[in-house]
Coordinates of C-alpha atoms and ligand atoms in Angstrom, one line a residue:
M90 CA 93.1 100.8 105.7
I91 CA 96.7 100.7 104.6
K92 CA 99.3 103.4 105.2
D93 CA 102.0 103.2 102.7
G94 CA 105.0 105.5 102.8
G95 CA 102.9 108.4 103.9
C96 CA 100.3 107.7 101.2
Y97 CA 96.7 106.8 101.9
M98 CA 95.5 103.8 100.1
L99 CA 92.4 101.6 100.3
N100 CA 92.7 97.8 100.5
R101 CA 90.3 95.6 98.6
E102 CA 88.1 95.0 101.5
D103 CA 87.6 98.7 102.2
N104 CA 87.1 99.4 98.6
E105 CA 84.2 96.9 98.5
L106 CA 82.8 98.2 101.8
L107 CA 82.8 101.8 100.4
A108 CA 81.2 100.9 97.1
R109 CA 78.7 98.1 97.5
V110 CA 75.2 98.9 98.5
E111 CA 73.0 96.0 97.4
G112 CA 71.4 93.4 99.7
D113 CA 72.8 93.6 103.2
A114 CA 76.1 95.4 102.3
P115 CA 76.8 97.7 105.3
M116 CA 77.1 100.8 103.1
G117 CA 73.6 100.2 101.6
E118 CA 72.2 99.5 105.1
L119 CA 73.7 102.9 106.2
M120 CA 72.4 104.8 103.2
R121 CA 68.9 103.4 103.6
R122 CA 68.8 105.3 106.9
Y123 CA 68.6 108.7 105.1
W124 CA 65.8 110.2 103.0
M125 CA 66.6 109.7 99.3
P126 CA 65.4 111.6 96.2
V127 CA 63.6 109.0 94.0
L128 CA 62.3 111.1 91.1
L129 CA 61.5 114.7 90.1
S130 CA 57.9 115.7 91.0
S131 CA 57.3 116.4 87.3
D132 CA 58.0 112.8 86.5
V133 CA 54.6 111.5 87.6
E134 CA 51.2 113.0 86.8
S135 CA 47.9 112.3 88.5
D136 CA 46.5 109.0 87.0
G137 CA 49.5 109.0 84.6
A138 CA 52.1 106.4 83.9
P139 CA 53.7 104.9 87.0
R140 CA 57.6 104.9 86.9
R141 CA 59.8 102.1 87.9
V142 CA 62.8 103.2 90.1
R143 CA 65.7 101.1 91.3
I144 CA 67.5 102.5 94.4
L145 CA 70.1 100.8 96.6
G146 CA 69.4 97.5 94.7
G147 CA 65.7 97.6 95.5
D148 CA 63.0 97.9 92.8
Y149 CA 60.1 100.2 93.4
V150 CA 57.1 101.7 91.6
V151 CA 56.3 105.4 92.0
F152 CA 53.0 106.9 90.9
R153 CA 50.7 109.9 91.5
D154 CA 47.1 108.9 92.3
S155 CA 43.8 110.5 91.5
E156 CA 44.1 112.7 94.5
G157 CA 47.5 114.0 93.4
E158 CA 49.3 112.2 96.2
V159 CA 52.4 110.1 95.4
G160 CA 52.9 106.5 96.4
V161 CA 56.2 104.6 96.5
L162 CA 55.7 100.8 96.7
D163 CA 57.6 97.6 96.0
E164 CA 57.5 97.1 92.2
A165 CA 56.4 93.4 92.3
C166 CA 52.7 92.9 92.7
P167 CA 51.9 91.2 96.0
H168 CA 49.9 88.5 94.1
R169 CA 52.4 86.9 91.8
G170 CA 55.1 89.5 91.2
A171 CA 54.1 91.2 87.9
S172 CA 55.5 94.7 87.6
L173 CA 53.2 97.4 89.0
A174 CA 55.0 99.8 86.7
L175 CA 52.9 98.3 83.9
A176 CA 49.7 98.7 86.0
R177 CA 46.7 100.9 85.3
N178 CA 46.7 104.0 87.4
E179 CA 43.1 105.1 88.2
N180 CA 40.5 105.5 91.0
C181 CA 43.2 106.1 93.6
A182 CA 45.0 102.8 93.0
L183 CA 47.3 100.9 90.8
Q184 CA 45.6 98.0 89.1
C185 CA 47.9 95.1 88.2
L186 CA 47.4 94.0 84.6
Y187 CA 47.9 90.3 85.3
H188 CA 44.8 89.5 87.5
G189 CA 43.4 92.9 88.3
W190 CA 44.4 93.3 92.0
R191 CA 44.2 97.0 93.1
V192 CA 46.7 98.5 95.5
D193 CA 46.5 102.1 96.9
R194 CA 49.4 104.5 97.5
T195 CA 49.9 103.3 101.1
G196 CA 50.1 99.6 100.1
K197 CA 46.6 98.7 101.1
I198 CA 45.0 96.0 98.8
V199 CA 41.7 97.6 97.9
E200 CA 40.4 94.9 95.5
T201 CA 41.1 91.3 94.4
P202 CA 38.6 90.8 91.6
S203 CA 40.0 87.4 90.6
E204 CA 39.0 86.0 94.0
P205 CA 35.5 85.0 95.0
A206 CA 33.2 88.0 95.8
D207 CA 32.9 87.0 99.5
S208 CA 36.6 86.6 100.0
T209 CA 38.3 88.6 102.8
F210 CA 41.7 87.6 101.6
K211 CA 42.6 91.2 100.7
D212 CA 42.2 92.3 104.3
K213 CA 44.8 89.8 105.5
I214 CA 47.6 91.0 103.3
R215 CA 49.3 94.3 102.7
H216 CA 51.7 95.5 100.0
V217 CA 55.0 97.2 101.0
G218 CA 54.7 101.0 100.8
Y219 CA 57.3 103.6 101.9
P220 CA 57.1 107.1 103.5
V221 CA 56.9 109.9 100.8
R222 CA 57.7 113.6 100.9
E223 CA 57.7 116.2 98.1
A224 CA 60.0 119.1 98.5
G225 CA 62.2 121.2 96.2
G226 CA 60.6 119.8 93.1
M227 CA 61.6 116.2 94.1
I228 CA 59.9 113.1 95.4
W229 CA 61.7 111.6 98.3
S230 CA 61.4 108.3 100.1
Y231 CA 62.8 106.5 103.1
F232 CA 63.7 102.8 102.8
G233 CA 65.1 102.1 106.2
P234 CA 63.4 100.6 109.3
P235 CA 60.1 102.5 110.0
E236 CA 60.8 102.8 113.7
V237 CA 63.9 105.1 113.2
E238 CA 62.7 107.4 110.4
P239 CA 65.3 110.1 110.1
R240 CA 64.9 113.9 110.1
F241 CA 64.2 115.2 106.6
P242 CA 67.2 117.1 105.1
D243 CA 65.5 120.4 104.8
F244 CA 68.2 122.2 102.8
E245 CA 67.6 125.9 102.1
W246 CA 66.4 125.1 98.6
T247 CA 63.9 122.4 99.6
G248 CA 61.4 125.1 100.6
R249 CA 61.7 127.0 97.3
K250 CA 58.9 127.1 94.7
P251 CA 59.3 124.8 91.7
E252 CA 59.9 127.8 89.4
E253 CA 62.9 128.8 91.5
I254 CA 64.5 125.4 90.9
Y255 CA 65.9 123.7 87.9
T256 CA 67.4 120.2 88.3
I257 CA 69.5 118.3 85.8
R258 CA 69.3 114.5 86.2
V259 CA 71.2 111.7 84.5
A260 CA 72.1 108.1 85.2
Q261 CA 75.7 107.0 85.2
R262 CA 77.0 103.4 84.6
C263 CA 79.3 103.4 87.6
N264 CA 79.3 103.1 91.3
W265 CA 78.0 106.0 93.5
A266 CA 81.3 106.7 95.4
Q267 CA 83.5 107.5 92.4
A268 CA 80.7 109.7 91.0
L269 CA 80.6 111.6 94.3
E270 CA 84.4 111.8 94.4
G271 CA 84.1 113.9 91.2
A272 CA 81.9 116.5 93.0
I273 CA 84.4 117.0 95.9
D274 CA 87.4 117.1 93.6
A275 CA 88.5 120.8 93.5
A276 CA 91.4 120.2 91.1
H277 CA 89.6 118.7 88.1
S278 CA 87.7 121.8 86.9
N279 CA 90.7 123.5 85.4
F280 CA 91.3 120.4 83.2
L281 CA 88.2 118.4 82.6
H282 CA 85.8 121.4 82.5
N283 CA 88.3 123.7 80.8
D284 CA 85.9 124.6 78.1
L285 CA 83.3 125.9 80.7
A286 CA 86.0 127.6 82.7
R287 CA 87.2 129.5 79.6
R288 CA 83.7 130.5 78.7
L289 CA 83.2 131.8 82.2
A290 CA 86.5 133.7 82.1
A291 CA 85.4 135.3 78.8
G292 CA 82.3 136.6 80.6
G293 CA 79.8 133.9 79.4
D294 CA 78.3 133.3 82.8
Y295 CA 75.0 131.5 82.2
T296 CA 73.8 132.1 85.8
G297 CA 74.0 135.9 85.2
G298 CA 75.8 136.6 88.5
G299 CA 79.2 137.9 89.3
G300 CA 80.8 134.7 90.5
L301 CA 84.6 134.3 90.9
L302 CA 84.7 130.9 89.3
N303 CA 87.1 132.1 86.6
L304 CA 89.7 132.7 89.3
Q305 CA 90.1 129.0 89.3
L306 CA 92.0 129.3 86.1
I307 CA 94.8 131.2 87.7
D308 CA 96.1 128.4 89.8
G309 CA 95.6 124.8 88.8
A310 CA 97.0 123.3 91.9
P311 CA 94.8 124.4 94.8
K312 CA 95.8 123.7 98.5
L313 CA 93.0 121.9 100.3
E314 CA 92.0 122.4 104.0
V315 CA 89.3 120.2 105.4
Q316 CA 87.1 120.7 108.5
N317 CA 84.9 118.0 110.0
L318 CA 81.3 119.1 110.8
P319 CA 78.3 117.4 112.4
Y320 CA 76.9 116.3 109.0
G321 CA 80.2 115.4 107.2
F322 CA 82.8 118.0 106.4
Q323 CA 83.6 121.2 104.4
Y324 CA 86.8 121.9 102.6
A325 CA 88.4 125.0 101.2
A326 CA 90.4 125.0 98.0
L327 CA 92.9 127.9 98.3
R328 CA 94.4 129.4 95.2
D329 CA 96.9 132.2 94.8
A330 CA 95.4 135.3 93.4
I331 CA 96.2 139.0 92.9
E332 CA 93.9 141.9 93.5
E333 CA 95.1 145.4 92.6
G334 CA 98.7 144.3 92.7
R335 CA 98.4 142.7 96.1
P336 CA 98.6 138.9 96.7
K337 CA 95.4 137.4 97.9
K338 CA 93.9 134.0 98.4
Y339 CA 90.9 132.9 96.3
V340 CA 88.9 130.5 98.6
R341 CA 86.2 128.2 97.4
T342 CA 84.4 125.9 99.8
T343 CA 82.5 122.7 99.2
Q344 CA 80.3 120.8 101.6
F345 CA 80.0 117.1 101.9
V346 CA 76.7 116.1 103.6
A347 CA 76.2 112.4 104.5
P348 CA 75.4 110.2 102.8
S349 CA 76.1 111.5 99.3
W350 CA 75.4 115.2 99.0
A351 CA 77.8 117.9 97.7
L352 CA 77.0 121.6 98.0
F353 CA 79.2 123.9 96.1
S354 CA 79.8 127.5 95.6
A355 CA 77.4 129.3 93.2
P356 CA 77.2 132.9 91.9
P357 CA 75.3 135.4 93.9
G358 CA 71.6 134.6 94.0
W359 CA 72.0 130.9 93.4
V360 CA 72.5 127.7 95.5
F361 CA 74.0 124.6 93.9
S362 CA 73.6 121.1 95.3
Q363 CA 74.4 117.7 93.9
V364 CA 73.3 114.3 95.1
F365 CA 74.4 110.8 94.0
V366 CA 71.6 108.2 94.5
P367 CA 72.9 104.7 94.2
V368 CA 70.8 102.6 91.9
D369 CA 72.8 99.4 92.6
D370 CA 76.5 98.5 92.9
Y371 CA 77.2 99.6 89.3
N372 CA 74.8 102.4 88.6
T373 CA 74.0 105.8 90.0
V374 CA 71.5 108.6 89.3
F375 CA 73.0 112.1 89.6
Y376 CA 70.9 115.2 90.3
F377 CA 72.3 118.7 90.0
I378 CA 69.9 121.1 91.7
H379 CA 70.2 124.8 90.6
A380 CA 68.1 127.0 92.9
R381 CA 67.6 130.7 93.2
D382 CA 67.9 132.2 96.7
D383 CA 66.9 135.7 95.8
G384 CA 63.3 135.2 94.9
N385 CA 63.9 135.2 91.1
V386 CA 62.5 132.5 88.9
I387 CA 64.5 130.4 86.5
D388 CA 62.8 131.2 83.2
E389 CA 62.8 129.0 80.1
P390 CA 65.9 130.6 78.4
Y391 CA 68.0 130.1 81.5
R392 CA 66.8 126.5 81.8
A393 CA 67.7 125.9 78.1
K394 CA 71.2 127.4 78.8
I395 CA 71.8 125.3 81.9
L396 CA 70.8 122.2 80.0
E397 CA 73.0 123.1 77.0
W398 CA 76.0 123.6 79.2
S399 CA 75.4 120.3 81.0
G400 CA 75.3 118.5 77.7
V401 CA 72.5 116.3 79.0
G402 CA 70.1 115.5 76.2
E403 CA 67.4 112.9 75.7
L404 CA 67.1 110.3 78.4
D405 CA 65.7 106.8 78.3
N406 CA 63.4 105.4 81.0
E407 CA 66.3 104.7 83.3
F408 CA 67.7 108.2 82.7
H409 CA 70.6 107.1 80.5
M410 CA 71.9 109.2 77.7
D411 CA 73.2 107.7 74.6
F412 CA 76.8 108.4 75.7
H413 CA 78.8 105.3 76.9
V414 CA 82.0 103.4 76.5
G415 CA 80.6 101.8 73.3
N416 CA 80.7 105.2 71.5
M417 CA 83.5 106.6 73.6
W418 CA 81.1 109.1 75.1
R419 CA 80.9 110.7 71.6
Q420 CA 84.2 112.3 72.1
D421 CA 85.0 114.6 69.1
R422 CA 88.8 114.3 68.6
D423 CA 88.8 116.9 65.8
S424 CA 87.6 119.6 68.2
M425 CA 90.6 118.8 70.5
D426 CA 93.0 119.9 67.8
R427 CA 95.3 122.6 69.2
G428 CA 95.4 124.2 65.8
K429 CA 91.8 125.1 66.5
R430 CA 92.4 127.3 69.5
G431 CA 89.6 129.7 69.5
D432 CA 86.3 128.9 67.8
G433 CA 85.3 125.3 68.1
F434 CA 88.3 124.2 70.2
S435 CA 87.5 121.9 73.1
F436 CA 89.9 120.6 75.7
S437 CA 87.9 117.4 76.4
G438 CA 86.2 116.9 73.1
M439 CA 83.1 116.1 75.1
T440 CA 79.9 118.1 74.9
G441 CA 79.1 119.7 78.2
N442 CA 79.9 119.6 81.9
Q443 CA 77.9 116.6 82.9
V444 CA 78.9 114.5 79.9
E445 CA 82.6 115.2 80.8
D446 CA 82.0 114.1 84.4
L447 CA 80.0 111.0 83.4
G448 CA 82.4 110.0 80.7
I449 CA 85.5 110.2 83.0
Q450 CA 83.8 108.5 85.9
E451 CA 82.4 105.6 83.8
S452 CA 85.9 105.3 82.2
M453 CA 87.3 104.3 85.6
G454 CA 85.2 101.1 85.5
P455 CA 81.9 100.1 87.2
I456 CA 83.5 99.9 90.6
Y457 CA 86.8 101.8 90.5
D458 CA 89.8 99.9 91.9
R459 CA 91.2 102.1 94.6
T460 CA 94.0 99.7 95.5
R461 CA 96.0 100.9 92.5
E462 CA 95.7 104.6 92.6
H463 CA 98.2 107.3 93.7
L464 CA 96.6 110.1 95.6
G465 CA 98.2 113.5 95.7
T466 CA 97.7 116.5 97.9
S467 CA 94.7 117.8 95.9
D468 CA 92.9 114.5 96.8
L469 CA 92.6 115.4 100.5
A470 CA 88.8 115.9 100.5
I471 CA 88.3 112.6 98.7
I472 CA 90.3 110.8 101.4
R473 CA 88.3 112.5 104.1
M474 CA 85.0 111.4 102.5
R475 CA 86.1 107.8 102.3
R476 CA 87.3 107.7 105.9
L477 CA 84.1 109.2 107.2
M478 CA 81.8 107.0 105.2
L479 CA 83.8 103.8 105.9
D480 CA 83.8 104.7 109.6
A481 CA 80.1 105.5 109.5
A482 CA 79.3 102.2 107.8
R483 CA 81.3 100.2 110.4
R484 CA 79.7 102.2 113.3
H485 CA 76.2 101.7 111.9
E486 CA 76.9 98.0 111.7
R487 CA 77.8 98.0 115.4
G488 CA 74.4 99.7 116.1
E489 CA 75.6 103.3 116.4
P490 CA 73.5 106.1 114.8
P491 CA 74.2 107.0 111.2
L492 CA 76.6 109.9 110.6
G493 CA 75.0 113.2 111.5
Q494 CA 71.8 111.7 112.9
D495 CA 72.7 112.0 116.5
K496 CA 73.5 115.7 116.1
E497 CA 71.2 118.7 116.0
F498 CA 72.0 121.1 113.2
D499 CA 70.1 123.1 110.7
Y500 CA 70.4 121.8 107.1
G501 CA 69.3 125.2 106.0
E502 CA 72.5 126.8 107.3
I503 CA 74.8 124.6 105.3
R504 CA 76.2 126.7 102.4
A505 CA 79.3 126.6 100.2
G506 CA 80.8 129.9 99.1
E507 CA 83.8 131.7 97.5
R508 CA 85.7 134.8 98.4
L509 CA 89.0 136.6 97.9
L510 CA 90.6 136.9 101.3
D511 CA 93.7 138.5 102.6
I512 CA 96.6 136.2 103.2
G513 CA 96.2 134.6 106.6
E514 CA 92.5 135.4 107.0
P515 CA 90.7 132.4 108.4
W516 CA 88.3 131.2 105.7
Q517 CA 86.1 129.3 108.2
E518 CA 84.8 132.6 109.5
H519 CA 84.2 134.3 106.1
V520 CA 83.0 131.8 103.5
G521 CA 79.9 129.7 103.2
N522 CA 78.1 128.3 106.3
R523 CA 75.7 130.4 108.3
G524 CA 74.7 130.6 111.9
E525 CA 75.8 128.0 114.3
I526 CA 77.0 125.7 111.6
R527 CA 79.6 128.3 110.7
E528 CA 81.4 127.6 114.0
G529 CA 81.0 123.8 113.5
V530 CA 78.7 123.8 116.5
A531 CA 76.4 120.8 116.9
R532 CA 73.9 120.6 119.7
G533 CA 73.5 117.1 121.2
Ligands
FES696 S1 50.3 89.2 89.6 FE1 49.3 91.1 90.0 S2 47.2 90.6 90.1 FE2 48.2 88.7 89.8
FE2_697 FE1 83.1 117.8 87.3

């Protein structure tokens, strides 16, 4: 790491260490030590089409068998490598189209019909299968060494019913780290998401709750304060505000949870989480989990609104939208015309929150070159994430436990929040986290 005139910069080696996840890259080895979302539960039906999924540079097939249980296996057939994503899915196994071998959800070879009837060949080999969990409307798997399977990240929302959760998902053609950096970047909403911020300020809150998000508009240059915690860190963005003529601080906290989760403040009755799952060095799948925490369901009109505001439309089999550099992310320059202030005016010219994030992050290049940037005071949380993750990758390479996994804490107590506080009131005691996590306590 280079210190340059008080500025924080990454050198080329650190930039590569941070970004690359394929093969035996240390960051990939670290991230394989955590449970990862691989699909939404609704993506696979019993005896329905298997899905091919690429995560951390590995290719897998995911399917739901005749008993309704999910299997996550290596994609390549153990016989001669045909894709099991093309396989038939019936009678509690995938049947490879090429020579008919049948593999169950655990990786057991149950039949090799192209071998002689008396062959015991199938009992001597096994296909590679991975541990599977279903929680919070998602399918999760663990791709690290079996002997050190980590604790499941049981966030508050992972215990919620499917109708209390709505998840937006989209693939981005860029590296995971620059996508995550967007989620812990408090200063960009006023600008990139100006259209949304103005709609919220005008009372168009799609989540139906009170929320203070519109206060962000008052002060476009938040001061950031960061606090390390057992699982990563939380930061507060502090903005000047006024209440009944008295100066106040509008505080909004965001959580970074290793390896690539961001939890941010939601209106009352809601919990918002985002996760960035690396596909490979140059691609990422982004999930935005909207969950109710007041027992209400998210009905169809709400789902439609969340989807509309995100701008996420039809996705291909790898979850890509038809928005990319080749069509300049469908930016509408006409709508950016200042003469159009009011109806139809857009600051970004892009349709929706997620399209804005995706377009900007892809525009930085497949692996953003951090040796040429100029970080300011509003980039404090981004600097902290890079430091923690670089340090975690190096420690893990030396045989130390992955970040957070040698600590006891309750994922369910991790919360982001927002409040108007009196000047000088300590935000750590009033905003977000619950229970012991509030104090930054970690047992062990
Ligand atoms: S390659 Fe799958 S059965 Fe031969
Ligand atoms: Fe954003």
